[in-house]
């Protein structure tokens, strides 16, 4: 187990480095200019050139990246080019809203998806419903579902606020109300994926010889399904749950925009539109760390539920 953790951590730095290089280059290739965004469209070319020189944007791209990387390796992600605030402070403030959505959506999707998958694995009408519902759930776009939920449960039936976010430490009840709709928006397609994978994996496990032996020995059906078949199907289900968590990182971009939530996804959009390279690189670093942490937790969970698994 220790060797697994150390091996995964050894890959963390190269992965973060590659991700930062790719994002730096891609953003630099986009049309636009941070100096122009900072000064506005009415600024003269001389003013823009002076601002570019002051911000160091007139230097070669590799020089800009090396300057950022040198500070990042010391724990300093730099300063935003637009609002001149430390990147780390801004992202720490916005990490909570994003994690609230991602963790909440993943937990909701995992619980509902596993329950539907296990029930649907017994085939019959429910199995067909789960299979068809999975296809429909995957086809529903996040932004469309979010808008529908706002209209139904925030406008016509004002059960939840349509936009905004309240920190958990400030008011737990208001926090819960502010994340219900965005969490459900992210969880619907994720639930479809988990339910489909769980249904197939549990159905395969139920066809194995050991299940027939357990049933012949008089083991209760509930125990056969939940203690034995589900445990045997846990590895592929855990893999999908990990993928759902990572996919939710990308889903937060649209969801945070729709519900006006100040998270990492909306920050990435704003930073990209203004060519704020330090802020974009900071978001990439945070996303990369989250992905590495989730993959590590999934690998550890493999060994917890099935010690025979050996992750290379």
PDB file of N, CA and C in Angstrom, residues 17 47 77 105 122 125 144 149 225 232:
ATOM      1  N   UNK A  17       3.316  19.339 -14.169  1.00  0.00           N
ATOM      2  CA  UNK A  17       4.193  20.115 -15.057  1.00  0.00           C
ATOM      3  C   UNK A  17       3.681  20.081 -16.491  1.00  0.00           C
ATOM      4  N   UNK A  47      -0.535  52.888 -24.650  1.00  0.00           N
ATOM      5  CA  UNK A  47      -0.870  52.493 -23.283  1.00  0.00           C
ATOM      6  C   UNK A  47      -0.861  50.977 -23.131  1.00  0.00           C
ATOM      7  N   UNK A  77       1.987  30.939  -6.546  1.00  0.00           N
ATOM      8  CA  UNK A  77       1.339  30.836  -7.858  1.00  0.00           C
ATOM      9  C   UNK A  77       1.198  32.177  -8.557  1.00  0.00           C
ATOM     10  N   UNK A 105     -22.393  16.118  -5.706  1.00  0.00           N
ATOM     11  CA  UNK A 105     -22.913  15.433  -6.895  1.00  0.00           C
ATOM     12  C   UNK A 105     -22.403  13.998  -6.971  1.00  0.00           C
ATOM     13  N   UNK A 122     -31.175  -7.426 -11.497  1.00  0.00           N
ATOM     14  CA  UNK A 122     -32.013  -8.619 -11.446  1.00  0.00           C
ATOM     15  C   UNK A 122     -32.878  -8.752 -12.692  1.00  0.00           C
ATOM     16  N   UNK A 125     -38.454  -5.827 -15.597  1.00  0.00           N
ATOM     17  CA  UNK A 125     -38.879  -4.502 -16.045  1.00  0.00           C
ATOM     18  C   UNK A 125     -37.955  -3.422 -15.506  1.00  0.00           C
ATOM     19  N   UNK A 144     -28.817  22.705 -20.034  1.00  0.00           N
ATOM     20  CA  UNK A 144     -30.265  22.653 -20.252  1.00  0.00           C
ATOM     21  C   UNK A 144     -30.979  22.184 -18.994  1.00  0.00           C
ATOM     22  N   UNK A 149     -34.307  23.191 -14.099  1.00  0.00           N
ATOM     23  CA  UNK A 149     -34.465  23.121 -12.645  1.00  0.00           C
ATOM     24  C   UNK A 149     -34.680  24.512 -12.040  1.00  0.00           C
ATOM     25  N   UNK A 225     -26.739 -10.669  -2.867  1.00  0.00           N
ATOM     26  CA  UNK A 225     -26.603  -9.511  -3.753  1.00  0.00           C
ATOM     27  C   UNK A 225     -25.674  -8.466  -3.162  1.00  0.00           C
ATOM     28  N   UNK A 232     -18.062  -8.112  -5.337  1.00  0.00           N
ATOM     29  CA  UNK A 232     -17.320  -8.620  -6.485  1.00  0.00           C
ATOM     30  C   UNK A 232     -17.320  -7.621  -7.632  1.00  0.00           C
TER      31      UNK A 232
END
